[in-house]
Short mmCIF file of C-alpha atoms in Angstrom, two decimals:
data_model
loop_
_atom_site.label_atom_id
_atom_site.label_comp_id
_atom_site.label_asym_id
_atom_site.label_seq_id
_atom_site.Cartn_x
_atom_site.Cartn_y
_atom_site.Cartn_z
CA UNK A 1 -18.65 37.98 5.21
CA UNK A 2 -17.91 40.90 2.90
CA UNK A 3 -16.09 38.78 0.61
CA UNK A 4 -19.28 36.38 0.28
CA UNK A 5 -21.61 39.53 -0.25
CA UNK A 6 -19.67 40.80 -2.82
CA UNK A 7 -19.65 37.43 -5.03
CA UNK A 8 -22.80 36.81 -4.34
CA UNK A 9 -23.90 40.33 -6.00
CA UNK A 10 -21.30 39.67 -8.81
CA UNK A 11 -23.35 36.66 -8.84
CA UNK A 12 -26.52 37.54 -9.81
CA UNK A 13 -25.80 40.26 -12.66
CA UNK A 14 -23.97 39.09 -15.43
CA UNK A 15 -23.56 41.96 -17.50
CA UNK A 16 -23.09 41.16 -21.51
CA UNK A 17 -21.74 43.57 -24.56
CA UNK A 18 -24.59 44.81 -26.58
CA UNK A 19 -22.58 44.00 -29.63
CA UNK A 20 -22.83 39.95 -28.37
CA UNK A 21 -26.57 40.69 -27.93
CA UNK A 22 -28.44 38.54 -30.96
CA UNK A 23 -31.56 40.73 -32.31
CA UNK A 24 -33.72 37.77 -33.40
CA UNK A 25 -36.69 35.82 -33.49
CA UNK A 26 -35.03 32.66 -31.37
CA UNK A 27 -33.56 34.36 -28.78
CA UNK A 28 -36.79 36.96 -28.12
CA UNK A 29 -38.59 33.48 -28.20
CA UNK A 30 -36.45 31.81 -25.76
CA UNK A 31 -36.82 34.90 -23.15
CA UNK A 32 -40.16 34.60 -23.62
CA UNK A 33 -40.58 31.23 -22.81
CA UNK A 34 -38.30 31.71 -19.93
CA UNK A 35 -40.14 34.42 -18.58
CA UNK A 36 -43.63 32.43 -18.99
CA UNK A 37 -41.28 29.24 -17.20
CA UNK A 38 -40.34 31.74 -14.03
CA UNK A 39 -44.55 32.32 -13.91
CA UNK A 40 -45.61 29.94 -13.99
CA UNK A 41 -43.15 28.39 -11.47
CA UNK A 42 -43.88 31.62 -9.29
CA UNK A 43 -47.64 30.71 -9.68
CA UNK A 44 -46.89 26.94 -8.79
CA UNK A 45 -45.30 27.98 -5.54
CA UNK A 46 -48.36 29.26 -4.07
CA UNK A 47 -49.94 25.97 -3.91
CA UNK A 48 -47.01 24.79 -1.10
CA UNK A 49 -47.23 24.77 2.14
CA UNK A 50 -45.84 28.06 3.75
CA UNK A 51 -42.39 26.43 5.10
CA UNK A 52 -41.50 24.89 1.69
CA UNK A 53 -42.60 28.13 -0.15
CA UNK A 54 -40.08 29.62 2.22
CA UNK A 55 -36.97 27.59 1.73
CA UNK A 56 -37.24 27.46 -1.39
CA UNK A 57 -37.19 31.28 -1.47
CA UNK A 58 -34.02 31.46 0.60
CA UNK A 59 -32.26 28.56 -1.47
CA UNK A 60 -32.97 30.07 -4.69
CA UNK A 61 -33.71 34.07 -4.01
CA UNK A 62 -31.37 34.95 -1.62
CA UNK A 63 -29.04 31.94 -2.37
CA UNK A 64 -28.33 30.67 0.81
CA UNK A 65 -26.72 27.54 1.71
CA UNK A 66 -28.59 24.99 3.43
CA UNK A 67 -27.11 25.72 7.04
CA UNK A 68 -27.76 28.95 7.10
CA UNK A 69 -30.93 28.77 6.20
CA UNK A 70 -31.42 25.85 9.15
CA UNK A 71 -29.86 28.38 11.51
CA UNK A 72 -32.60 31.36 10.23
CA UNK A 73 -35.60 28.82 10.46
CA UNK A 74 -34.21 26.55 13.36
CA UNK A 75 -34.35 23.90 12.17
CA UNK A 76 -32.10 21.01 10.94
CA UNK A 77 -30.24 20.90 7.64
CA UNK A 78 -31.96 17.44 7.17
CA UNK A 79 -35.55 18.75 7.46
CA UNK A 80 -34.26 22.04 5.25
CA UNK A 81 -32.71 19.46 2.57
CA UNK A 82 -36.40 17.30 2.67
CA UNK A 83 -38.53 20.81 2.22
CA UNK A 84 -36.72 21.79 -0.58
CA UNK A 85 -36.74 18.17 -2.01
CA UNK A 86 -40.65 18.28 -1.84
CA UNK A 87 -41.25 21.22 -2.93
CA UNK A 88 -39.10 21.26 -5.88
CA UNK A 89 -40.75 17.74 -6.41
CA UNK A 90 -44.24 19.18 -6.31
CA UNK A 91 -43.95 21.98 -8.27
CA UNK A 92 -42.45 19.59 -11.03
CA UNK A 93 -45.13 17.14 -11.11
CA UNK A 94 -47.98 20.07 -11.14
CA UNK A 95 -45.95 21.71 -14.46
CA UNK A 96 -46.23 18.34 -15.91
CA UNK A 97 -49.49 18.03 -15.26
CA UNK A 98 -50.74 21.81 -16.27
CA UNK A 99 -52.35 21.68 -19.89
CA UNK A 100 -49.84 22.41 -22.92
CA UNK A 101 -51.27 25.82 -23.32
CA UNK A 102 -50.29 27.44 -19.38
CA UNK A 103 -46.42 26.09 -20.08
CA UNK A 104 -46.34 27.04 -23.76
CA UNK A 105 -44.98 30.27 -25.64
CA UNK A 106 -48.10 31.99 -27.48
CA UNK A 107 -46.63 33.09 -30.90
#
C-alpha cells in the first residue's frame, strides 16, 4: 500500500527545470486556456447528479481505480464504470453546447 501511495504522489507533481520553462506568449496562452478548460469543467460538474459528481471525483481527484471506488460507495464496478461513462458524457455534450465565449481564452 505504501508503494502505491508513494507513486501515486510522484504522480501528481511533475517537477520541471526552470531553464526548460518557455517565457512566452503560447505557452502563458495555453495555461490559460487550460485553466479556463479545468473551470469550466469544474462548473459543468455541478449540474450532475450527486453520485456521478462523486465518482468522477474519486476517478480523477484521488485517482482511484474503479474497484476501489465500488468497494468505498458499495456498489458494483459495472454501475461505477456506467456513472463515470455518463457523466463524462454529459459534461461533454454541455461544453459543446456552451456559447464560444464561456470555453474561449479572452486575449
Amino acid at each position: 500500500d505504501r508503494i502505491v501511495d508513494t507513486l501515486r504522489r510522484q504522480k501528481r507533481y511533475q517537477f520541471v527545470p526552470l531553464d526548460e520553462v518557455q517565457d512566452n506568449d503560447d505557452s502563458l496562452e495555453n495555461v490559460t486556456e487550460d485553466r479556463l478548460t479545468s473551470e469550466t469543467i469544474k462548473d459543468l460538474m455541478n449540474d450532475l447528479t450527486p453520485e456521478q459528481r462523486q465518482v468522477i471525483h474519486m476517478r480523477f481527484h484521488l485517482e482511484m481505480p474503479i474497484e476501489a471506488v465500488a468497494r468505498e460507495l458499495d456498489r458494483t464496478p459495472g454501475s461505477i464504470k456506467a456513472l463515470q461513462y455518463r457523466g463524462i458524457r454529459a459534461i461533454s455534450e454541455q461544453m459543446m453546447q456552451e456559447p464560444p465565449a464561456r470555453r474561449a481564452v479572452v486575449a
